[in-house]
Amino acid sequence: MTCTTQYPDKMCLLSFTVFFFFTCMVATTLLLPASAATTEIRVVKYAVDEVSILAEKTVGYRWMEQNLRVYGDGATHYYHQGPIFIDDPDPAKQEALRWNPAEDTNVQEKDMGAVKGTNLKDLCNLVGGMEPGDTLKIRSSDGWYKMLPYKNVYEYSSREGPIIICWNKDGKYPDTGYTDGMRIVWFADTSTNPWGIHAFGVWDWHEAADEKYWYYYQQGNEKYPTTTGLSGMYISEILIYSQDEPAGSIDVTSTPTGAEIIFDGDETGEVTPFTLKEIPAGSHTVSVRKEGYLSSDEEWVDVTHGMAIPVHFDLEREFSSATSGTSDATLPGGIRFDGEQGSLGVVMDGISGNVTMLAANGASQVCRSGQTLSYRIATDMLHASPSQWARLYVFSHRGYTSDHALEVRVNSVKAGIPDRSTYHHADGRVSETLAFNVTPMVQTTGAIEVSIRNPPGGNEWTVYPPVLLLLHHDGGEQTQKNWVAEGTGFIRAVEDYSVQDLENITITDFSDIQPGHSGAELVVIGTAPEISDTSFPIVLQNSVRIPGIHTHEKDGVWFCRFNVTSQLPGYVHTEFIWNAVDPMDQTEVAPRLAILSLSYPEKPATSEQGGGFSPPVSPTSPRPTDDGQHLSSPTPSVPTSPSPGVSAIHTGVVLQDESFLSRIWRTIFWIFGIPFPEYQTHAFVSGEEYSRDFDDRGGDAHSPDHLDPSLPSYPLNVTTTPPGAMLTVSGLAEISIAPATLLLPEGEYLLEAEMDGYLVNQTLVHITGPLEITLVLIPDDTAQKSDLAETPARSRHGGLLIVTYPGNLELSVDNKVMEGKSPLVLYGLKEGYHTVKATRPSATVGKGESIIARGWIHHDAMSMCELDFVSARLDRTIRITNLSGPPAAFTLNGFYPLLHTPVTIDVSRTGSFITLMGERTFTSVPIPDSMWDGSEFILPPYLGNYHTIAIESSPPGAEIFIDGARTGNITPSLVTGLSEGPHRVMVSLPGYIPAQRLISVPRTNEEVVKGTVSFILDTYAGGPLRVESIPNGAAIFLDGIATGEKTPSSFSGIPVGVHELTLKSGEITRSRDITIRPDNANRYVVVME
C-alpha cells in the first residue's frame, strides 16, 4: 500500500485500520449462520418439567398444504400495525394515543401480503394440543421467539383472529421466493379499522391478550406498542409447555406369575405380569406377594419419562421344616443377637446335629457400585441327609455406611433379609457380617452358586468369600450338641495378653453346658487381609490359655480349631486373641463366627431333669419371632393396654397426689377388666367431630371453655418418659404434647398418653388441687404390633437450595409461589423432577423477566439450582445422538436429571458439556462452541484416561455427587472414574447448605490427580417434623408441594418458620399452618375421618 498524501503516516494508518476492520467484519459474517426462509417446522409438546418430550413431529410446508386446512386465498392481504410514534406531555394521553384504538395509524404500511398458511392450533394438535394453563413458544431459526398462552391460540376472538404460520406469499413458497417465510401472521377481521381491511391492530392485541404478552418497540426509555414485532420470520419450532407430569411405566414380572403388585405401599389390584403405566418420573417402590410364598423385598425403581423399566421378583416358597419343632426361617433353639461391638453373640444354643463348615472358592476383592461378584461352594462332601438348617455368611470389610445393602442370591434366588452385625472403625468405616437363613435353597448335590451385588449408588466394600454352615441330623451313636455365635470383631496381634486390652479381645460366652461330654472343639472363623508367620491364635476359656491351629487360610478367610474338652463347665467365658511373637507384628484379624461342638456318649438329660439344657423350641413356643426368620430373646410379659374407657395402672406411672380410696377402686376395676364408669375418651364431642390437629410447643396451658366454670380449676403438669407423647383427657377436645400443663376444673379424668412404638398409657387422675404426674411409657416390643404404620427407613424426599443472580428474587416451585425470596432453602420435596422459576420484577415486560429451570431432588440430600439473570445467555438447539449401541445416559453441564440419546435440547452457545454415565465412570464430552443452532452432535468415542480425585469437606461426612449423580462416597474420599475435562462436584450434608464447584481434570498419565477439592459447609436454621394422621396413609404436602411421603412420617432439616401442611386421603383434604422450631419435636396429628 502506497500513500501520496500530505500526511502519509496518518493516512496509511487510517487506511490500514479501515481495511482491517472490514476484513474482520467479513470474517465474522462468514462464521455466523445466515438467516434464511424455513421449509419445515418441528412441533414438540413438553411435560411440566419443560424438558421431557411427550410428543414430537416435524412437518414441511408441502405436507401442511396437502393435509391440513389452508387459511388465505392468495389474493386477500393481511396487515399488522405499529409502532405508533406519538408523544404527548400528558403520560395518560400519550399512552392512549400510542395504543390507537381507532386503528388508523401505521396500518396500511404494514402489509404482510396475500398470504396463505396453516393455523397454529392445527399444528399443535399434531402432538396432542394444548390445555388451559399451557403456554407455547414460537421460535425462529435465528433465535427469536415469542411466548403465547392457550387462550390466544385456541380461544381467539374475531378481532385478533387465528394465528397463521404462513408458507406462501403472492404465490411464492419459502424455497421459491418467499424469503420471510415461514412467518407468523394474525388473520384479524375487518371490524376495527376505517378501511375495512384485515388489520391486526395494537388495540386488538391490548384487548385480546394479557399484559405480559403485549409487545413493545423500545427506543431509549420510550415504549411503543406494536403488533408488527409479533410477526416473527423464519419460524422453525413450535414448543408447547404443558402441565402434564413426565411419566414412564414399570414392567412387573415374577416367578411364579400371579403375584399381587404393591406400588408405593398401596395395593394396585393387578397381578404379575403387568405393566404399570403413566407413573410419574422419579423413584417409586414396588413389591409383590403371593399366597404360599414369602413376601418380596421392596424394590426401588427410578422411572424415566417415556421408558419402560423392568423389575422382576423371584419368590421363595414357605417351606415346612425338616425337623419337628422348628421352622426353616428360625435358628433352632436360637437367640437373636444384635451385634454388640467386640463380642460374638450366641444365636444357636445346644442344638443336636453335625455341623459342616464350607468356604467358597474365589478371591476377596473390592465390590464397587453396580458390580456383582460370583462365588461357588462345592457340596460334594456334604452329608447325605437333608440339612436341618443352613446359614450363609457374607463378610464385608471397611466400607462406609449407606442406605444401600448388598444383594445376595443363592442359586439365582434372592436370599432375603439378613441378620446384620456391624463393627464401627475409628476412621468412620464399618465392617459387617451378613447372616442369611438359606435352608430351602441348599441342595445335597451340585455346587451352590452365590452372587453378591452392590446396587448402583452403593459404597465400595471389600468382600471375602462367603462361608456356609450346615446342620445335619445325627446318624451315629454319639449325640452332637452345638452352639453358634456370630458377629463382627476386630483385633490386632498383641505380644502380651492383658485383661485391660479390651480393644484386642473378642468375647463369646456359652452357657447351659451339659456335663458328661466325651469331647469338645471350638472353631473360630474370621477374615484378615493377610496373616504373618510370627502370630497365631489363642483362646482363654475361664482364664485357661489354649493354643489353636489353622485348618483353613485362603483368600482372606481363616478357620482356627481349639481342643477345649477339659475346659467346659456349665458356663464358659471365652476370650479370643491373636498372639504375636514379634512385637512389630501388625496383623489385624476380624473374628466373625465361633462354633462350639460337644460329643456325648448318649443323650444328655433335659433341663427338667436338672441338666440345664434348653429344650427345643416348639411351634407353639411363647417366644416371639422376628419377621419369621429368627427367634427373639424372651421378654417378661407386659399386660396389654385396656381398651379406651378402661382405667389402668402401669408400672412406671408416678402419681404425686391421689387419694388412697381412688387407687383401690381403680385397681379393682382394672383387675376384673371392667370399664371404669363415666370416664371415656371420644373422637366426637356433642355429636360433632373435633379437630385433633396439634403441634408440640411444650408446656402450653390449655383452658377448655366447655367445662363447668363454677368449679375451681387447677393446673395438671404432665410429663412422659420418653417425652413427646400425645395426651388426651376424657371430655376434652384438646390434644397436647408432653410435657404440657392442663388447666382443669376439679374432678376425675381419664388421662391417656400415646406414642408410636409404646403401649398406650391410661391413668385415672383426681383433680383437687395442683397436681404433677409423670407417665412412663412401656415399649411395645412384647405386645401386638400397633396399627400405626412405621416410617420407612429410606425416605422419598430431599431438599433444594435455590440461588439466583442477582439475589432477593421472587420464586415459585412447581407453579407454587414461595413465601421467601432467593437464596432459599427448601426441604421435604418429593424425590424426582421439580420446576423452579425465578422472576425479576424490575425487568421490562416481555423481555425475559423470568427464568425457568428444571432440577432433580435426591432423597435424603440437598440439591442445588442456580438461575442467572446477569450473564448473557444465547441458546442453541442441538440434537445429541450416538451411532451405535443402546441409548446413552448423560447429564447436561453436570446437572441432573438423566437424559438419554437421542434427544434435542437447548444448550448455551459457549462452555456446554455433557457427562456420560457409565459403570462407575463419568465421561465428560464438551459440545463444540462452533456448532450452529439445529446441528446434530454425534457422541465421539473417548480415548483418554480415567482418574481419581480427592474430595474433602468441613465438617466431614458429606455425600459426594459427580456431575449430578450420586457416587455413594462420603467426604473425605477418593472418587474414581473421572475422565479428563470439566466435571461438577457437589457435596451435601443434612443440616448444611450444599456446595458445588466446576473443576477441570487435566490430561495426564497419573491415575490420582494431585491436590484436593475442598468445601466448607455452612449450616441453616432447621428443625424436625413428625406428621401423623388418623387413620394412617394420608399423602403429605408441605407448602403445596408433594413430599412423596405418607403418614406417619418424620422429616429432618425443615427450615424454621411457618409452613402450610396439607394431608390428602381419597376425597378428604386437611390443611393448616404449622410452625417449625429448631428446639422442638414439631409433632402434628390430623384426623382425616
PDB file of N, CA and C in Angstrom, residues 907-985:
ATOM      1  N   VAL A 907     -28.932 -25.715  24.577  1.00  0.00           N
ATOM      2  CA  VAL A 907     -27.674 -25.571  25.294  1.00  0.00           C
ATOM      3  C   VAL A 907     -27.130 -24.174  25.050  1.00  0.00           C
ATOM      4  N   SER A 908     -26.277 -23.728  25.968  1.00  0.00           N
ATOM      5  CA  SER A 908     -25.634 -22.430  25.814  1.00  0.00           C
ATOM      6  C   SER A 908     -24.676 -22.472  24.633  1.00  0.00           C
ATOM      7  N   ARG A 909     -24.488 -21.321  24.000  1.00  0.00           N
ATOM      8  CA  ARG A 909     -23.609 -21.269  22.814  1.00  0.00           C
ATOM      9  C   ARG A 909     -22.149 -21.476  23.169  1.00  0.00           C
ATOM     10  N   THR A 910     -21.797 -21.303  24.440  1.00  0.00           N
ATOM     11  CA  THR A 910     -20.400 -21.496  24.836  1.00  0.00           C
ATOM     12  C   THR A 910     -20.336 -22.289  26.133  1.00  0.00           C
ATOM     13  N   GLY A 911     -19.297 -23.120  26.250  1.00  0.00           N
ATOM     14  CA  GLY A 911     -18.964 -23.767  27.510  1.00  0.00           C
ATOM     15  C   GLY A 911     -19.840 -24.920  27.925  1.00  0.00           C
ATOM     16  N   SER A 912     -20.654 -25.466  27.043  1.00  0.00           N
ATOM     17  CA  SER A 912     -21.539 -26.570  27.432  1.00  0.00           C
ATOM     18  C   SER A 912     -20.815 -27.913  27.311  1.00  0.00           C
ATOM     19  N   PHE A 913     -21.192 -28.842  28.188  1.00  0.00           N
ATOM     20  CA  PHE A 913     -20.632 -30.188  28.109  1.00  0.00           C
ATOM     21  C   PHE A 913     -21.666 -31.184  28.624  1.00  0.00           C
ATOM     22  N   ILE A 914     -21.513 -32.428  28.215  1.00  0.00           N
ATOM     23  CA  ILE A 914     -22.354 -33.499  28.738  1.00  0.00           C
ATOM     24  C   ILE A 914     -21.450 -34.517  29.414  1.00  0.00           C
ATOM     25  N   THR A 915     -22.025 -35.267  30.352  1.00  0.00           N
ATOM     26  CA  THR A 915     -21.277 -36.300  31.063  1.00  0.00           C
ATOM     27  C   THR A 915     -21.991 -37.631  30.877  1.00  0.00           C
ATOM     28  N   LEU A 916     -21.322 -38.556  30.216  1.00  0.00           N
ATOM     29  CA  LEU A 916     -21.872 -39.896  30.012  1.00  0.00           C
ATOM     30  C   LEU A 916     -21.692 -40.705  31.283  1.00  0.00           C
ATOM     31  N   MET A 917     -22.791 -41.337  31.735  1.00  0.00           N
ATOM     32  CA  MET A 917     -22.760 -42.120  32.961  1.00  0.00           C
ATOM     33  C   MET A 917     -22.504 -43.592  32.638  1.00  0.00           C
ATOM     34  N   GLY A 918     -21.358 -44.090  33.071  1.00  0.00           N
ATOM     35  CA  GLY A 918     -21.008 -45.480  32.848  1.00  0.00           C
ATOM     36  C   GLY A 918     -21.013 -46.261  34.136  1.00  0.00           C
ATOM     37  N   GLU A 919     -20.379 -47.423  34.103  1.00  0.00           N
ATOM     38  CA  GLU A 919     -20.267 -48.262  35.291  1.00  0.00           C
ATOM     39  C   GLU A 919     -19.156 -47.708  36.165  1.00  0.00           C
ATOM     40  N   ARG A 920     -19.521 -46.813  37.060  1.00  0.00           N
ATOM     41  CA  ARG A 920     -18.576 -46.118  37.940  1.00  0.00           C
ATOM     42  C   ARG A 920     -17.617 -45.237  37.160  1.00  0.00           C
ATOM     43  N   THR A 921     -18.043 -44.742  36.000  1.00  0.00           N
ATOM     44  CA  THR A 921     -17.244 -43.795  35.237  1.00  0.00           C
ATOM     45  C   THR A 921     -18.084 -42.578  34.889  1.00  0.00           C
ATOM     46  N   PHE A 922     -17.402 -41.431  34.773  1.00  0.00           N
ATOM     47  CA  PHE A 922     -18.034 -40.170  34.422  1.00  0.00           C
ATOM     48  C   PHE A 922     -17.226 -39.573  33.268  1.00  0.00           C
ATOM     49  N   THR A 923     -17.752 -39.707  32.050  1.00  0.00           N
ATOM     50  CA  THR A 923     -17.014 -39.302  30.857  1.00  0.00           C
ATOM     51  C   THR A 923     -17.525 -37.961  30.371  1.00  0.00           C
ATOM     52  N   SER A 924     -16.693 -36.929  30.484  1.00  0.00           N
ATOM     53  CA  SER A 924     -17.060 -35.576  30.104  1.00  0.00           C
ATOM     54  C   SER A 924     -16.803 -35.369  28.614  1.00  0.00           C
ATOM     55  N   VAL A 925     -17.811 -34.843  27.903  1.00  0.00           N
ATOM     56  CA  VAL A 925     -17.706 -34.612  26.468  1.00  0.00           C
ATOM     57  C   VAL A 925     -18.119 -33.168  26.187  1.00  0.00           C
ATOM     58  N   PRO A 926     -17.184 -32.273  25.846  1.00  0.00           N
ATOM     59  CA  PRO A 926     -17.556 -30.883  25.522  1.00  0.00           C
ATOM     60  C   PRO A 926     -18.368 -30.821  24.228  1.00  0.00           C
ATOM     61  N   ILE A 927     -19.354 -29.914  24.193  1.00  0.00           N
ATOM     62  CA  ILE A 927     -20.091 -29.640  22.968  1.00  0.00           C
ATOM     63  C   ILE A 927     -19.399 -28.479  22.270  1.00  0.00           C
ATOM     64  N   PRO A 928     -18.917 -28.660  21.057  1.00  0.00           N
ATOM     65  CA  PRO A 928     -18.152 -27.593  20.394  1.00  0.00           C
ATOM     66  C   PRO A 928     -18.934 -26.291  20.303  1.00  0.00           C
ATOM     67  N   ASP A 929     -18.271 -25.182  20.623  1.00  0.00           N
ATOM     68  CA  ASP A 929     -18.915 -23.869  20.538  1.00  0.00           C
ATOM     69  C   ASP A 929     -19.263 -23.510  19.094  1.00  0.00           C
ATOM     70  N   SER A 930     -18.595 -24.137  18.151  1.00  0.00           N
ATOM     71  CA  SER A 930     -18.794 -23.793  16.738  1.00  0.00           C
ATOM     72  C   SER A 930     -20.056 -24.394  16.147  1.00  0.00           C
ATOM     73  N   MET A 931     -20.727 -25.282  16.895  1.00  0.00           N
ATOM     74  CA  MET A 931     -21.924 -25.924  16.346  1.00  0.00           C
ATOM     75  C   MET A 931     -23.068 -24.914  16.270  1.00  0.00           C
ATOM     76  N   TRP A 932     -23.748 -24.880  15.107  1.00  0.00           N
ATOM     77  CA  TRP A 932     -24.841 -23.958  14.897  1.00  0.00           C
ATOM     78  C   TRP A 932     -26.132 -24.500  15.475  1.00  0.00           C
ATOM     79  N   ASP A 933     -27.096 -23.592  15.598  1.00  0.00           N
ATOM     80  CA  ASP A 933     -28.440 -23.972  16.020  1.00  0.00           C
ATOM     81  C   ASP A 933     -29.013 -24.981  15.030  1.00  0.00           C
ATOM     82  N   GLY A 934     -29.609 -26.055  15.580  1.00  0.00           N
ATOM     83  CA  GLY A 934     -30.195 -27.079  14.732  1.00  0.00           C
ATOM     84  C   GLY A 934     -29.238 -28.172  14.325  1.00  0.00           C
ATOM     85  N   SER A 935     -27.987 -28.137  14.806  1.00  0.00           N
ATOM     86  CA  SER A 935     -26.994 -29.141  14.418  1.00  0.00           C
ATOM     87  C   SER A 935     -27.210 -30.440  15.173  1.00  0.00           C
ATOM     88  N   GLU A 936     -26.609 -31.498  14.660  1.00  0.00           N
ATOM     89  CA  GLU A 936     -26.614 -32.806  15.319  1.00  0.00           C
ATOM     90  C   GLU A 936     -25.226 -33.086  15.863  1.00  0.00           C
ATOM     91  N   PHE A 937     -25.160 -33.453  17.139  1.00  0.00           N
ATOM     92  CA  PHE A 937     -23.894 -33.758  17.777  1.00  0.00           C
ATOM     93  C   PHE A 937     -23.830 -35.257  18.018  1.00  0.00           C
ATOM     94  N   ILE A 938     -22.961 -35.933  17.279  1.00  0.00           N
ATOM     95  CA  ILE A 938     -22.787 -37.377  17.416  1.00  0.00           C
ATOM     96  C   ILE A 938     -21.693 -37.629  18.442  1.00  0.00           C
ATOM     97  N   LEU A 939     -22.018 -38.403  19.473  1.00  0.00           N
ATOM     98  CA  LEU A 939     -21.076 -38.633  20.564  1.00  0.00           C
ATOM     99  C   LEU A 939     -19.817 -39.305  20.042  1.00  0.00           C
ATOM    100  N   PRO A 940     -18.660 -38.699  20.271  1.00  0.00           N
ATOM    101  CA  PRO A 940     -17.408 -39.316  19.816  1.00  0.00           C
ATOM    102  C   PRO A 940     -16.922 -40.366  20.812  1.00  0.00           C
ATOM    103  N   PRO A 941     -16.093 -41.306  20.385  1.00  0.00           N
ATOM    104  CA  PRO A 941     -15.514 -42.273  21.329  1.00  0.00           C
ATOM    105  C   PRO A 941     -14.509 -41.574  22.249  1.00  0.00           C
ATOM    106  N   TYR A 942     -14.428 -42.038  23.489  1.00  0.00           N
ATOM    107  CA  TYR A 942     -13.482 -41.441  24.428  1.00  0.00           C
ATOM    108  C   TYR A 942     -12.210 -42.283  24.437  1.00  0.00           C
ATOM    109  N   LEU A 943     -11.080 -41.652  24.181  1.00  0.00           N
ATOM    110  CA  LEU A 943      -9.798 -42.346  24.078  1.00  0.00           C
ATOM    111  C   LEU A 943      -8.832 -41.971  25.195  1.00  0.00           C
ATOM    112  N   GLY A 944      -9.290 -41.168  26.160  1.00  0.00           N
ATOM    113  CA  GLY A 944      -8.398 -40.724  27.224  1.00  0.00           C
ATOM    114  C   GLY A 944      -8.383 -41.667  28.412  1.00  0.00           C
ATOM    115  N   ASN A 945      -7.812 -41.203  29.506  1.00  0.00           N
ATOM    116  CA  ASN A 945      -7.698 -41.981  30.734  1.00  0.00           C
ATOM    117  C   ASN A 945      -8.772 -41.565  31.731  1.00  0.00           C
ATOM    118  N   TYR A 946      -8.971 -42.404  32.730  1.00  0.00           N
ATOM    119  CA  TYR A 946      -9.855 -42.087  33.852  1.00  0.00           C
ATOM    120  C   TYR A 946      -9.004 -41.877  35.098  1.00  0.00           C
ATOM    121  N   HIS A 947      -9.429 -40.932  35.924  1.00  0.00           N
ATOM    122  CA  HIS A 947      -8.586 -40.505  37.032  1.00  0.00           C
ATOM    123  C   HIS A 947      -9.348 -40.534  38.353  1.00  0.00           C
ATOM    124  N   THR A 948      -8.582 -40.371  39.422  1.00  0.00           N
ATOM    125  CA  THR A 948      -9.109 -40.339  40.788  1.00  0.00           C
ATOM    126  C   THR A 948      -8.814 -38.976  41.395  1.00  0.00           C
ATOM    127  N   ILE A 949      -9.807 -38.393  42.073  1.00  0.00           N
ATOM    128  CA  ILE A 949      -9.605 -37.105  42.730  1.00  0.00           C
ATOM    129  C   ILE A 949      -9.959 -37.229  44.207  1.00  0.00           C
ATOM    130  N   ALA A 950      -9.309 -36.417  45.020  1.00  0.00           N
ATOM    131  CA  ALA A 950      -9.569 -36.379  46.462  1.00  0.00           C
ATOM    132  C   ALA A 950     -10.544 -35.245  46.756  1.00  0.00           C
ATOM    133  N   ILE A 951     -11.560 -35.555  47.538  1.00  0.00           N
ATOM    134  CA  ILE A 951     -12.588 -34.574  47.900  1.00  0.00           C
ATOM    135  C   ILE A 951     -12.758 -34.595  49.409  1.00  0.00           C
ATOM    136  N   GLU A 952     -12.783 -33.418  50.016  1.00  0.00           N
ATOM    137  CA  GLU A 952     -12.973 -33.303  51.460  1.00  0.00           C
ATOM    138  C   GLU A 952     -13.913 -32.150  51.757  1.00  0.00           C
ATOM    139  N   SER A 953     -14.456 -32.162  52.970  1.00  0.00           N
ATOM    140  CA  SER A 953     -15.347 -31.086  53.393  1.00  0.00           C
ATOM    141  C   SER A 953     -15.175 -30.849  54.879  1.00  0.00           C
ATOM    142  N   SER A 954     -15.552 -29.655  55.280  1.00  0.00           N
ATOM    143  CA  SER A 954     -15.559 -29.305  56.692  1.00  0.00           C
ATOM    144  C   SER A 954     -16.954 -28.809  57.045  1.00  0.00           C
ATOM    145  N   PRO A 955     -17.708 -29.570  57.884  1.00  0.00           N
ATOM    146  CA  PRO A 955     -17.323 -30.820  58.531  1.00  0.00           C
ATOM    147  C   PRO A 955     -17.309 -31.994  57.552  1.00  0.00           C
ATOM    148  N   PRO A 956     -16.657 -33.101  57.931  1.00  0.00           N
ATOM    149  CA  PRO A 956     -16.627 -34.274  57.059  1.00  0.00           C
ATOM    150  C   PRO A 956     -17.971 -35.011  57.099  1.00  0.00           C
ATOM    151  N   GLY A 957     -18.063 -36.063  56.303  1.00  0.00           N
ATOM    152  CA  GLY A 957     -19.269 -36.884  56.287  1.00  0.00           C
ATOM    153  C   GLY A 957     -20.299 -36.473  55.259  1.00  0.00           C
ATOM    154  N   ALA A 958     -19.951 -35.531  54.358  1.00  0.00           N
ATOM    155  CA  ALA A 958     -20.894 -35.079  53.342  1.00  0.00           C
ATOM    156  C   ALA A 958     -20.920 -36.068  52.175  1.00  0.00           C
ATOM    157  N   GLU A 959     -22.089 -36.247  51.604  1.00  0.00           N
ATOM    158  CA  GLU A 959     -22.223 -37.140  50.446  1.00  0.00           C
ATOM    159  C   GLU A 959     -21.709 -36.424  49.199  1.00  0.00           C
ATOM    160  N   ILE A 960     -21.046 -37.186  48.325  1.00  0.00           N
ATOM    161  CA  ILE A 960     -20.399 -36.622  47.144  1.00  0.00           C
ATOM    162  C   ILE A 960     -21.209 -36.947  45.899  1.00  0.00           C
ATOM    163  N   PHE A 961     -21.444 -35.916  45.079  1.00  0.00           N
ATOM    164  CA  PHE A 961     -22.114 -36.067  43.795  1.00  0.00           C
ATOM    165  C   PHE A 961     -21.153 -35.612  42.694  1.00  0.00           C
ATOM    166  N   ILE A 962     -21.086 -36.381  41.625  1.00  0.00           N
ATOM    167  CA  ILE A 962     -20.277 -36.014  40.467  1.00  0.00           C
ATOM    168  C   ILE A 962     -21.205 -35.820  39.273  1.00  0.00           C
ATOM    169  N   ASP A 963     -21.172 -34.627  38.705  1.00  0.00           N
ATOM    170  CA  ASP A 963     -21.998 -34.298  37.532  1.00  0.00           C
ATOM    171  C   ASP A 963     -23.461 -34.670  37.761  1.00  0.00           C
ATOM    172  N   GLY A 964     -23.940 -34.391  38.982  1.00  0.00           N
ATOM    173  CA  GLY A 964     -25.329 -34.614  39.324  1.00  0.00           C
ATOM    174  C   GLY A 964     -25.662 -36.006  39.794  1.00  0.00           C
ATOM    175  N   ALA A 965     -24.737 -36.948  39.678  1.00  0.00           N
ATOM    176  CA  ALA A 965     -25.018 -38.343  40.024  1.00  0.00           C
ATOM    177  C   ALA A 965     -24.488 -38.678  41.407  1.00  0.00           C
ATOM    178  N   ARG A 966     -25.239 -39.503  42.109  1.00  0.00           N
ATOM    179  CA  ARG A 966     -24.857 -39.962  43.435  1.00  0.00           C
ATOM    180  C   ARG A 966     -23.704 -40.962  43.308  1.00  0.00           C
ATOM    181  N   THR A 967     -22.631 -40.747  44.048  1.00  0.00           N
ATOM    182  CA  THR A 967     -21.498 -41.671  43.977  1.00  0.00           C
ATOM    183  C   THR A 967     -21.505 -42.693  45.100  1.00  0.00           C
ATOM    184  N   GLY A 968     -22.168 -42.396  46.210  1.00  0.00           N
ATOM    185  CA  GLY A 968     -22.107 -43.267  47.368  1.00  0.00           C
ATOM    186  C   GLY A 968     -20.900 -43.002  48.247  1.00  0.00           C
ATOM    187  N   ASN A 969     -20.018 -42.090  47.836  1.00  0.00           N
ATOM    188  CA  ASN A 969     -18.833 -41.755  48.629  1.00  0.00           C
ATOM    189  C   ASN A 969     -19.148 -40.639  49.619  1.00  0.00           C
ATOM    190  N   ILE A 970     -18.432 -40.688  50.746  1.00  0.00           N
ATOM    191  CA  ILE A 970     -18.599 -39.708  51.815  1.00  0.00           C
ATOM    192  C   ILE A 970     -17.259 -39.025  52.058  1.00  0.00           C
ATOM    193  N   THR A 971     -17.292 -37.693  52.242  1.00  0.00           N
ATOM    194  CA  THR A 971     -16.042 -36.973  52.492  1.00  0.00           C
ATOM    195  C   THR A 971     -15.464 -37.344  53.857  1.00  0.00           C
ATOM    196  N   PRO A 972     -14.117 -37.415  53.952  1.00  0.00           N
ATOM    197  CA  PRO A 972     -13.137 -37.310  52.866  1.00  0.00           C
ATOM    198  C   PRO A 972     -13.060 -38.624  52.101  1.00  0.00           C
ATOM    199  N   SER A 973     -12.829 -38.524  50.794  1.00  0.00           N
ATOM    200  CA  SER A 973     -12.858 -39.740  49.991  1.00  0.00           C
ATOM    201  C   SER A 973     -12.109 -39.519  48.687  1.00  0.00           C
ATOM    202  N   LEU A 974     -11.625 -40.626  48.110  1.00  0.00           N
ATOM    203  CA  LEU A 974     -11.080 -40.639  46.767  1.00  0.00           C
ATOM    204  C   LEU A 974     -12.173 -41.140  45.829  1.00  0.00           C
ATOM    205  N   VAL A 975     -12.507 -40.344  44.833  1.00  0.00           N
ATOM    206  CA  VAL A 975     -13.550 -40.713  43.878  1.00  0.00           C
ATOM    207  C   VAL A 975     -12.875 -41.080  42.564  1.00  0.00           C
ATOM    208  N   THR A 976     -13.184 -42.252  42.074  1.00  0.00           N
ATOM    209  CA  THR A 976     -12.540 -42.765  40.872  1.00  0.00           C
ATOM    210  C   THR A 976     -13.435 -42.594  39.652  1.00  0.00           C
ATOM    211  N   GLY A 977     -12.833 -42.808  38.466  1.00  0.00           N
ATOM    212  CA  GLY A 977     -13.610 -42.899  37.243  1.00  0.00           C
ATOM    213  C   GLY A 977     -13.917 -41.604  36.548  1.00  0.00           C
ATOM    214  N   LEU A 978     -13.188 -40.515  36.845  1.00  0.00           N
ATOM    215  CA  LEU A 978     -13.439 -39.235  36.194  1.00  0.00           C
ATOM    216  C   LEU A 978     -12.572 -39.111  34.943  1.00  0.00           C
ATOM    217  N   SER A 979     -13.199 -38.792  33.846  1.00  0.00           N
ATOM    218  CA  SER A 979     -12.454 -38.573  32.611  1.00  0.00           C
ATOM    219  C   SER A 979     -11.774 -37.212  32.652  1.00  0.00           C
ATOM    220  N   GLU A 980     -10.936 -36.977  31.654  1.00  0.00           N
ATOM    221  CA  GLU A 980     -10.353 -35.653  31.507  1.00  0.00           C
ATOM    222  C   GLU A 980     -11.425 -34.685  31.034  1.00  0.00           C
ATOM    223  N   GLY A 981     -11.323 -33.421  31.482  1.00  0.00           N
ATOM    224  CA  GLY A 981     -12.290 -32.423  31.078  1.00  0.00           C
ATOM    225  C   GLY A 981     -13.082 -31.877  32.245  1.00  0.00           C
ATOM    226  N   PRO A 982     -14.133 -31.079  31.962  1.00  0.00           N
ATOM    227  CA  PRO A 982     -14.902 -30.436  33.039  1.00  0.00           C
ATOM    228  C   PRO A 982     -15.807 -31.416  33.770  1.00  0.00           C
ATOM    229  N   HIS A 983     -15.940 -31.224  35.085  1.00  0.00           N
ATOM    230  CA  HIS A 983     -16.848 -32.005  35.921  1.00  0.00           C
ATOM    231  C   HIS A 983     -17.393 -31.087  37.014  1.00  0.00           C
ATOM    232  N   ARG A 984     -18.620 -31.345  37.418  1.00  0.00           N
ATOM    233  CA  ARG A 984     -19.229 -30.579  38.502  1.00  0.00           C
ATOM    234  C   ARG A 984     -19.253 -31.451  39.755  1.00  0.00           C
ATOM    235  N   VAL A 985     -18.645 -30.960  40.822  1.00  0.00           N
ATOM    236  CA  VAL A 985     -18.570 -31.683  42.092  1.00  0.00           C
ATOM    237  C   VAL A 985     -19.476 -30.985  43.097  1.00  0.00           C
TER     238      VAL A 985
END
